[in-house]
Structure formats: C-alpha cells, structure tokens
CSV table of N, CA and C in Angstrom, one decimal:
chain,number,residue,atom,x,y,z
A,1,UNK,N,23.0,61.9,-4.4
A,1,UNK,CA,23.3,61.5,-5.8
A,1,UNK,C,24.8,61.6,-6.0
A,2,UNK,N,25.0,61.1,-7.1
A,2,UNK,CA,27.1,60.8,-7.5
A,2,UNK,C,27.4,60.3,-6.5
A,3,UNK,N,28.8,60.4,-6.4
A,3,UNK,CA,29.4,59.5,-6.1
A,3,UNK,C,29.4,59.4,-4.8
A,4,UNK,N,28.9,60.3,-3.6
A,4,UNK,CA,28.4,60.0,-2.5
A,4,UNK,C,27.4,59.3,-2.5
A,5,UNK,N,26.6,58.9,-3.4
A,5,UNK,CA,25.6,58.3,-3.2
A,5,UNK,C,25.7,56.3,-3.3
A,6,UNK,N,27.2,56.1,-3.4
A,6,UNK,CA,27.5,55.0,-4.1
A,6,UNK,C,28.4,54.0,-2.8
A,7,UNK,N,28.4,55.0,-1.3
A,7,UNK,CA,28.9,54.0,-0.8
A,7,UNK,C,28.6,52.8,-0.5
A,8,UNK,N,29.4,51.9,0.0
A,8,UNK,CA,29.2,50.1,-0.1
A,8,UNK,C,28.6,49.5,-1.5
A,9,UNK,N,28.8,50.4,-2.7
A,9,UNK,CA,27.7,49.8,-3.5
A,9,UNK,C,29.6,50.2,-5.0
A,10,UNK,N,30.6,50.4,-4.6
A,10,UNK,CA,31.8,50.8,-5.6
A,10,UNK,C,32.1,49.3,-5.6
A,11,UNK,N,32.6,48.7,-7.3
A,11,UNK,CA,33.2,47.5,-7.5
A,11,UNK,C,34.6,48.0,-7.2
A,12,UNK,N,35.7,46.6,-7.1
A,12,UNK,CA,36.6,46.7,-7.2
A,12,UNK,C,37.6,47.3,-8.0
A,13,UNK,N,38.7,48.0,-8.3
A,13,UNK,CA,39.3,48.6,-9.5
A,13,UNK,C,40.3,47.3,-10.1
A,14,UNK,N,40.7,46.8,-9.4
A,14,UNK,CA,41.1,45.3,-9.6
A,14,UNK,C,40.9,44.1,-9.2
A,15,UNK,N,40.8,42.9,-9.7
A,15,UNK,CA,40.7,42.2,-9.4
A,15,UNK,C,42.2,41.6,-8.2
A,16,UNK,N,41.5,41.0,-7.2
A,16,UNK,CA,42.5,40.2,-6.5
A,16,UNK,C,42.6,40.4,-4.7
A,17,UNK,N,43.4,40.4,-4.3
A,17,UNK,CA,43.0,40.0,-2.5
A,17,UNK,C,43.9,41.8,-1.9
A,18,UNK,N,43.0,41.9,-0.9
A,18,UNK,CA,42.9,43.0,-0.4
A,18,UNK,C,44.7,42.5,0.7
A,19,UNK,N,45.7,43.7,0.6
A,19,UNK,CA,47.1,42.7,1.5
A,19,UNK,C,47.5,43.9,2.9
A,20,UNK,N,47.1,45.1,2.4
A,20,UNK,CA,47.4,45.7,3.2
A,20,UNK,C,45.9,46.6,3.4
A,21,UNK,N,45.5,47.5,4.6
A,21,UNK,CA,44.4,47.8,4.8
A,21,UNK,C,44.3,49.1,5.4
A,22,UNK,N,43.3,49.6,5.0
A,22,UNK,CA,43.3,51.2,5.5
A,22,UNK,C,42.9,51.6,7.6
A,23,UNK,N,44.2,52.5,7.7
A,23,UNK,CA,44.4,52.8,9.0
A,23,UNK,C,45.9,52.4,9.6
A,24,UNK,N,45.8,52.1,10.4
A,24,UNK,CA,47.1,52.1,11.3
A,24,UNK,C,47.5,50.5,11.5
A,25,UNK,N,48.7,50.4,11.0
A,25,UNK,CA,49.5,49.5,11.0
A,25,UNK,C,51.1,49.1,11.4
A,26,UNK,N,51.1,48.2,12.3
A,26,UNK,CA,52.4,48.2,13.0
A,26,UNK,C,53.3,47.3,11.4
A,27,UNK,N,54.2,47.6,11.6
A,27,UNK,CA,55.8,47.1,10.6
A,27,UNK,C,55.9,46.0,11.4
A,28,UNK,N,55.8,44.6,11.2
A,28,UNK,CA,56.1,43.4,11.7
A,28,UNK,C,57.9,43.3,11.8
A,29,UNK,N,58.7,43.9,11.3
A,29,UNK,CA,60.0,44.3,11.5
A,29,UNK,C,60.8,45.4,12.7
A,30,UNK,N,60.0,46.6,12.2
A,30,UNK,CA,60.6,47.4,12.4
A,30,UNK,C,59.6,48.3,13.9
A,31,UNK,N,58.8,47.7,14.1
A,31,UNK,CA,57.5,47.6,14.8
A,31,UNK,C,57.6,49.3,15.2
A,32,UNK,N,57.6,50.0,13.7
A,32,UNK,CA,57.1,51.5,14.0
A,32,UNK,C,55.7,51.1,13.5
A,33,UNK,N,54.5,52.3,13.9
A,33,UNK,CA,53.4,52.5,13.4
A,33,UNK,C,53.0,53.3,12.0
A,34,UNK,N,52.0,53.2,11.4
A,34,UNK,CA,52.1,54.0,10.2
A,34,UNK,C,50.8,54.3,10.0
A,35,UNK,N,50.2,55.3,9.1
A,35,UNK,CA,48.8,54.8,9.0
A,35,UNK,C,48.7,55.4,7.5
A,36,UNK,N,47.9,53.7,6.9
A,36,UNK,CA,47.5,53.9,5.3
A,36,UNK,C,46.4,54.5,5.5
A,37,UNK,N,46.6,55.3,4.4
A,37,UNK,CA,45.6,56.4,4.0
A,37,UNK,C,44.4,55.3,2.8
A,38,UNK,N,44.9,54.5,2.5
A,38,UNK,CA,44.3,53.9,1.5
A,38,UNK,C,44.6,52.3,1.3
A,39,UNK,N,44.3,51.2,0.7
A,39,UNK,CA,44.8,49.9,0.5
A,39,UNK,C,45.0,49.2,-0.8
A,40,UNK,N,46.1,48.5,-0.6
A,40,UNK,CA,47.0,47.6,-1.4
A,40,UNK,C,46.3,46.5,-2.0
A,41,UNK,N,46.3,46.1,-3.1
A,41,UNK,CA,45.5,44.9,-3.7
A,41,UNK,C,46.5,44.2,-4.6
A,42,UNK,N,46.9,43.0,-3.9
A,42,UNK,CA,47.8,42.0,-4.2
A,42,UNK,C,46.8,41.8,-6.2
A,43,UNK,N,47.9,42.2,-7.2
A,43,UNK,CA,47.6,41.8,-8.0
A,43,UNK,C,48.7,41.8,-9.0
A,44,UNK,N,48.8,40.7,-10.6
A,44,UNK,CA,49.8,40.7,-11.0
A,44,UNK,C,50.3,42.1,-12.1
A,45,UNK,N,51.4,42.1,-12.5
A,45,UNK,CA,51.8,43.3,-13.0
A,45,UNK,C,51.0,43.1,-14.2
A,46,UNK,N,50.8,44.5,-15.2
A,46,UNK,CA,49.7,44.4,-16.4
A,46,UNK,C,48.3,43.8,-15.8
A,47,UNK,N,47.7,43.9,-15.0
A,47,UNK,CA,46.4,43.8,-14.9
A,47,UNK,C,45.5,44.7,-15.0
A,48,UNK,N,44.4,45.0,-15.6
A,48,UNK,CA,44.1,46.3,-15.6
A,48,UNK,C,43.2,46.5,-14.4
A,49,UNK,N,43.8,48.0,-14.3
A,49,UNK,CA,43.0,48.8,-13.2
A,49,UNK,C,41.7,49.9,-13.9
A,50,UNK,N,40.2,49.8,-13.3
A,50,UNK,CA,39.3,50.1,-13.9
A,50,UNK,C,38.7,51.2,-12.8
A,51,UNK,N,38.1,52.5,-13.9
A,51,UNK,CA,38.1,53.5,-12.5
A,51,UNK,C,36.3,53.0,-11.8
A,52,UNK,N,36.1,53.2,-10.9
A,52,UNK,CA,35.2,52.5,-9.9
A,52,UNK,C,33.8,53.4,-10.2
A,53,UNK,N,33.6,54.9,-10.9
A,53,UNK,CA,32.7,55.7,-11.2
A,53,UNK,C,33.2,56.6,-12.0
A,54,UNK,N,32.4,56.9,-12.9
A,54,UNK,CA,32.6,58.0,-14.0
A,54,UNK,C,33.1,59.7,-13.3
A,55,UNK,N,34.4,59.8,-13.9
A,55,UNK,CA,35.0,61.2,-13.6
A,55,UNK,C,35.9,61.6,-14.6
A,56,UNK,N,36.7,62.3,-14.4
A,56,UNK,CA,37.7,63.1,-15.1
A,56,UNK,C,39.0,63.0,-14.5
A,57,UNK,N,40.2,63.0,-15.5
A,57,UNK,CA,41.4,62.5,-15.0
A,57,UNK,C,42.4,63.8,-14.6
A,58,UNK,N,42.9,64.3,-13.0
A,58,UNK,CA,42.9,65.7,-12.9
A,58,UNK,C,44.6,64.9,-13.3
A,59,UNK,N,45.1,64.3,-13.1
A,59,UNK,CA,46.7,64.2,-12.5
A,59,UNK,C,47.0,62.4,-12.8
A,60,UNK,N,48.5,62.5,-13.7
A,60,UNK,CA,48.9,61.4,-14.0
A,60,UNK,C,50.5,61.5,-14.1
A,61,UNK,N,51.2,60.7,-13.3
A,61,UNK,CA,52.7,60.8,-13.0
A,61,UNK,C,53.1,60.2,-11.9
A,62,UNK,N,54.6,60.6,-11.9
A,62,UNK,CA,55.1,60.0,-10.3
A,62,UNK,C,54.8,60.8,-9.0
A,63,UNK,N,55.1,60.2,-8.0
A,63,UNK,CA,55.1,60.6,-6.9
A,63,UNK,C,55.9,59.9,-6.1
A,64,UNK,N,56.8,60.2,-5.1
A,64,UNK,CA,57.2,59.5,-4.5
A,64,UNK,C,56.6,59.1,-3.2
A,65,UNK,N,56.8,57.6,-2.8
A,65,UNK,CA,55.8,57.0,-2.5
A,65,UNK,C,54.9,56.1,-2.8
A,66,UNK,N,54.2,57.0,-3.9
A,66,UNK,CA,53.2,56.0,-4.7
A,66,UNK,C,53.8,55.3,-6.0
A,67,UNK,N,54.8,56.2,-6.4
A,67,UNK,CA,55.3,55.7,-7.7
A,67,UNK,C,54.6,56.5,-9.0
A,68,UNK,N,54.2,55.4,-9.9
A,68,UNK,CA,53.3,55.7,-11.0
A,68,UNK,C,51.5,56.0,-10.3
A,69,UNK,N,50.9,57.1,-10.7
A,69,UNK,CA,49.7,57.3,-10.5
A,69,UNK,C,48.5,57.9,-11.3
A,70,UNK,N,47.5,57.9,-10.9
A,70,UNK,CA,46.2,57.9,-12.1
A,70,UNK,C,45.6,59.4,-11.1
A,71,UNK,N,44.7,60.5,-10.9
A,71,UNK,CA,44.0,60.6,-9.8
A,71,UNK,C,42.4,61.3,-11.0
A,72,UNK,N,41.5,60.8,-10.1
A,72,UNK,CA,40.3,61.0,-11.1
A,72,UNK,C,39.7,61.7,-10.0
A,73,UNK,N,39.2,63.0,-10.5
A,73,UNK,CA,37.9,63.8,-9.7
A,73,UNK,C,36.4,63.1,-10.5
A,74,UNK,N,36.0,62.9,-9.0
A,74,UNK,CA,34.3,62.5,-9.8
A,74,UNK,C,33.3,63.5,-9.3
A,75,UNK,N,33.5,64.7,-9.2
A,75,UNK,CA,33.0,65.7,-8.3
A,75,UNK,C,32.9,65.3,-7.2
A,76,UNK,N,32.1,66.7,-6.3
A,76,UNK,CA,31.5,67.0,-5.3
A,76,UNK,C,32.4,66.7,-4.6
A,77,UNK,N,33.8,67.2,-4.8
A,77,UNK,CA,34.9,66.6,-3.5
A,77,UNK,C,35.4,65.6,-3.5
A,78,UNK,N,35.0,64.3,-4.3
A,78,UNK,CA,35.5,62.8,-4.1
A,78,UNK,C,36.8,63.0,-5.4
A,79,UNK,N,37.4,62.3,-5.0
A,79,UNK,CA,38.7,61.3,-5.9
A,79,UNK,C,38.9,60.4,-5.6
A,80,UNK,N,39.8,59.6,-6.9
A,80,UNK,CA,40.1,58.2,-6.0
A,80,UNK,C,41.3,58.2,-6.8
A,81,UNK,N,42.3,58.0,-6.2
A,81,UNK,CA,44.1,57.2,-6.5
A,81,UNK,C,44.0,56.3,-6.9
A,82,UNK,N,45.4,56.1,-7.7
A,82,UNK,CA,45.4,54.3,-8.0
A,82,UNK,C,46.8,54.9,-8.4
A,83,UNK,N,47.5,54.0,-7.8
A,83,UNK,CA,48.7,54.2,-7.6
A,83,UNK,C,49.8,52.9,-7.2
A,84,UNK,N,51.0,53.0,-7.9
A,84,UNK,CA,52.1,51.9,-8.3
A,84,UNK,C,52.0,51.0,-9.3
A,85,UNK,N,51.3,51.8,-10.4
A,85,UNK,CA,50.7,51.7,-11.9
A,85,UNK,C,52.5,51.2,-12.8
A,86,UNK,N,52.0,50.4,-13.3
A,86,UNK,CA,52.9,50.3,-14.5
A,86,UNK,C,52.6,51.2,-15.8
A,87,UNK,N,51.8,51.2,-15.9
A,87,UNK,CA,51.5,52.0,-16.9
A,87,UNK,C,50.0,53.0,-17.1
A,88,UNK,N,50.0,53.9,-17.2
A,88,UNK,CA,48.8,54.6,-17.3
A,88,UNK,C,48.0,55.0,-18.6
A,89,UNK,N,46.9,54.7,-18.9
A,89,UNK,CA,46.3,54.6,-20.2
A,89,UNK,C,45.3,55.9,-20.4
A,90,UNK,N,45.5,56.8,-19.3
A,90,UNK,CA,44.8,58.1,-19.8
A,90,UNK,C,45.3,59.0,-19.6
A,91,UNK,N,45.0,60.2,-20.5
A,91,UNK,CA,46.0,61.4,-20.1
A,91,UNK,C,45.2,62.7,-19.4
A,92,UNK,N,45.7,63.2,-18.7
A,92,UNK,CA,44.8,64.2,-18.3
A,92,UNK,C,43.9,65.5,-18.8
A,93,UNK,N,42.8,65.5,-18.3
A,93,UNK,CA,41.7,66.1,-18.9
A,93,UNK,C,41.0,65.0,-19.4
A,94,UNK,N,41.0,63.7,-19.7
A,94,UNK,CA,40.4,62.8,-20.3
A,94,UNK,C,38.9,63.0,-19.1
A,95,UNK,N,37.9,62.3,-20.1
A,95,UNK,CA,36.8,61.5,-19.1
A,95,UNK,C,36.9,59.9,-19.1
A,96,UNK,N,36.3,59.8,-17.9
A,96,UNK,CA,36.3,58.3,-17.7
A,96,UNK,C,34.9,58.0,-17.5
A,97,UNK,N,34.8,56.6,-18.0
A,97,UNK,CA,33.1,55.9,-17.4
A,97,UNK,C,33.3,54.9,-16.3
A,98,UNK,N,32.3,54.6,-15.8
A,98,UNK,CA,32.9,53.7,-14.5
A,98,UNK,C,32.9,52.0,-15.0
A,99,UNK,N,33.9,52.0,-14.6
A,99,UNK,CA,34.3,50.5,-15.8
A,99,UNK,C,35.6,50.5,-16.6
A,100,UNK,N,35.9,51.5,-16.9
A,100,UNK,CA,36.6,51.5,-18.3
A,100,UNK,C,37.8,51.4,-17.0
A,101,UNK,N,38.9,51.3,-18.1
A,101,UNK,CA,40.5,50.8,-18.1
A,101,UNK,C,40.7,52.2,-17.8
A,102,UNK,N,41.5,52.6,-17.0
A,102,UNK,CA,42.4,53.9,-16.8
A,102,UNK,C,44.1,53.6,-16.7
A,103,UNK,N,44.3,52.1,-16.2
A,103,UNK,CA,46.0,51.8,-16.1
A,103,UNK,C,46.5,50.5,-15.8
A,104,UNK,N,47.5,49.9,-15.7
A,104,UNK,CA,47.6,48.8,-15.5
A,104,UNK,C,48.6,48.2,-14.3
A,105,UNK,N,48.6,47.5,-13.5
A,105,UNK,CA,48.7,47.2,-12.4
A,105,UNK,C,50.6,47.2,-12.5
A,106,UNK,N,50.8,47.8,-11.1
A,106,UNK,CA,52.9,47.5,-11.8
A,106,UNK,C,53.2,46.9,-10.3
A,107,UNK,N,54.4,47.5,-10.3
A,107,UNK,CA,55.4,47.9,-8.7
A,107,UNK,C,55.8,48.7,-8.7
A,108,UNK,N,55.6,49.7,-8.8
A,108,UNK,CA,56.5,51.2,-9.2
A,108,UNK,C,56.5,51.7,-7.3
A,109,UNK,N,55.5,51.0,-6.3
A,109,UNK,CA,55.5,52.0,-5.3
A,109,UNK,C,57.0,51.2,-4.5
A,110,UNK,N,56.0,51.3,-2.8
A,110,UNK,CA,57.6,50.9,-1.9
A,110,UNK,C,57.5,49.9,-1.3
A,111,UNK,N,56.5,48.6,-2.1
A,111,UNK,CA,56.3,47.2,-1.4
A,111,UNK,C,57.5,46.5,-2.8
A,112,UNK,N,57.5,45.6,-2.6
A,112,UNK,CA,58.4,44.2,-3.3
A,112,UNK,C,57.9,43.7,-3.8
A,113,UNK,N,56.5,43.7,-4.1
A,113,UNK,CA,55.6,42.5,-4.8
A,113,UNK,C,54.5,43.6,-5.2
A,114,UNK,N,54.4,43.3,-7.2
A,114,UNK,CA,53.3,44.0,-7.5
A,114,UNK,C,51.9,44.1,-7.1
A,115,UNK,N,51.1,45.1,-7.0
A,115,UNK,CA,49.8,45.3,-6.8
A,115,UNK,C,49.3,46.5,-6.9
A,116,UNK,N,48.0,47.3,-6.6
A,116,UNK,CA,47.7,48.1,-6.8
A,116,UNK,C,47.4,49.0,-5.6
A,117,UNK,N,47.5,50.4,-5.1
A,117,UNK,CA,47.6,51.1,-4.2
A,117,UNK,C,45.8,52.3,-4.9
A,118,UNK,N,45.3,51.8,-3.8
A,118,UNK,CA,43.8,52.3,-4.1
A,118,UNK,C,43.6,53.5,-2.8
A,119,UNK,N,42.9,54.6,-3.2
A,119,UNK,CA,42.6,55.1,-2.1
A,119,UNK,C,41.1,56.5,-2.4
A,120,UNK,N,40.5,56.6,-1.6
A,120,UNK,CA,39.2,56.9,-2.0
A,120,UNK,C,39.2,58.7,-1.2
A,121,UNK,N,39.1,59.9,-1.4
A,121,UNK,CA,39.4,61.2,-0.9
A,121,UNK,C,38.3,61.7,-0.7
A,122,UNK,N,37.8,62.6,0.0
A,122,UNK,CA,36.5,63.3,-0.3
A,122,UNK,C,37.0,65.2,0.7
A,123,UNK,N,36.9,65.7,-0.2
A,123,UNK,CA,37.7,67.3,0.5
A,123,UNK,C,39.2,66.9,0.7
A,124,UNK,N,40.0,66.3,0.2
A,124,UNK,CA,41.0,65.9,0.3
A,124,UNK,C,41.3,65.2,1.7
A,125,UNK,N,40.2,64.5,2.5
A,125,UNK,CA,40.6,63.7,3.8
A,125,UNK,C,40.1,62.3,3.4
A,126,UNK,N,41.0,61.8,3.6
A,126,UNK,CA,41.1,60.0,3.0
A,126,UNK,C,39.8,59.6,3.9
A,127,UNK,N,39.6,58.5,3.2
A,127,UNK,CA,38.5,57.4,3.4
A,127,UNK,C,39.0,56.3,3.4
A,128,UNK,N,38.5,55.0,4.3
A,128,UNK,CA,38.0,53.6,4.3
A,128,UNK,C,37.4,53.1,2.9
A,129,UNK,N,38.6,52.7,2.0
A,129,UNK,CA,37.6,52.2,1.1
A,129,UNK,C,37.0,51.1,1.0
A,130,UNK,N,37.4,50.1,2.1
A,130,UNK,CA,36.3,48.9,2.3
A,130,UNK,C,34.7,49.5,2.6
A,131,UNK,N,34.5,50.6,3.6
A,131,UNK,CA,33.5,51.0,3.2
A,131,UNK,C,32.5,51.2,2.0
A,132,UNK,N,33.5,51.8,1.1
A,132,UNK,CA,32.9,52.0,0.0
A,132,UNK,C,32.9,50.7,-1.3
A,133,UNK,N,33.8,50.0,-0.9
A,133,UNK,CA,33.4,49.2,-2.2
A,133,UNK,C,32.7,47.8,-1.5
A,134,UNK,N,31.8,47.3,-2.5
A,134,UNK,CA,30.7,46.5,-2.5
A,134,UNK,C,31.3,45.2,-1.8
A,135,UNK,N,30.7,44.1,-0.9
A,135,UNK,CA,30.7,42.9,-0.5
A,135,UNK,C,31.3,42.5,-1.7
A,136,UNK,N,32.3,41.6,-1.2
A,136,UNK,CA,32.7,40.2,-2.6
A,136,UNK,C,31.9,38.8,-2.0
C-alpha cells in the first residue's frame, strides 16, 4: 500500500520529453562520467510541476546544484525532488494531493535550457524513476 505500492503506475510531474536519464552518463565534451541520481524533463519555464502522490512538503529552497527546489515526504521512506523550479507554490509543512501544483518549471539548476530535475528517494537511496512512472 502508498506509495510503494504505485510503481510503474506514477504520472508524470510535467509534461514534456524525458533529456537526460537516470544512471551514468558520459559528458559528450568533457568525456568525464557522472551518475544522475534522478532525470531532466525538457520543459518550458512557468509550466507547472504537479506532485505525482499525496504527501507533505518537508523542504523548499536552494541548493546548489539543483537550484530552486520542492522535496515532499509521502511516507514510508519515499520522497520525490523537483528541482530547478522557478518558482515554488508551497511552503513547508503544507499537504499535497497527487495532482495538485506544488511549482513551476524554471532554469535555476546547471543545464542552459529550462526543464525540470525529478528524482524519486526511498531511505534516502535514489531510484529509477522511469521505473516508477507510468508508460506514455
């Protein structure tokens, strides 16, 4: 039951195309390796970002790295990021439903082109969120 109970079955928090991907990726430049903990969704700035399941909003601010960020506990160990937010539309201690608006898409992180930085936690050890969210 909750939110372990919901993998492959999480909508998207934004709409738009998946650009970078969770795991290990070579720099087409710089050809060091890196590994995302989470993935990028090519989207425009002000779009809203929607939390994927009902939780509570532990943490909202910068970070460097991510920039602007959202982080929602939905119990039992799970969170989920959303981060390089232009703007954040909840404040902490809030509750969320799954669906609703929690912020809006920016570039605040360390790519050039806005979108959204998603990432799915459970005991604080990152997840595959293509796993978790539903076939398009």
């Amino acid at each position: 039951s909750g939110f372990g109970a919901m993998k492959g079955r999480l909508s998207m928090p934004v709409s738009g195309r998946v650009r970078s991907r969770y795991g290990k990726v070579r720099h087409p430049k710089f050809k060091t390796i890196t590994f995302n903990k989470g993935i990028v969704i090519s989207a425009p700035v002000g779009r809203r970002v929607k939390s994927v399941y009902e939780g509570r909003v532990i943490y909202t601010g910068w970070l460097n790295g991510y920039g602007q960020l959202v982080i929602l506990d939905h119990g039992g160990g799970f969170y989920t990021i959303f981060a390089y937010l232009d703007k954040v539309l909840k404040a902490r201690g809030e509750r969320v439903a799954k669906g609703e608006v929690v912020a809006l898409v920016g570039e605040t992180g360390p790519y050039s082109e806005p979108g959204l930085y998603f990432e799915i936690r459970k005991k604080g050890v990152p997840q595959d969120p293509s796993k978790w969210l539903a076939r398009r």
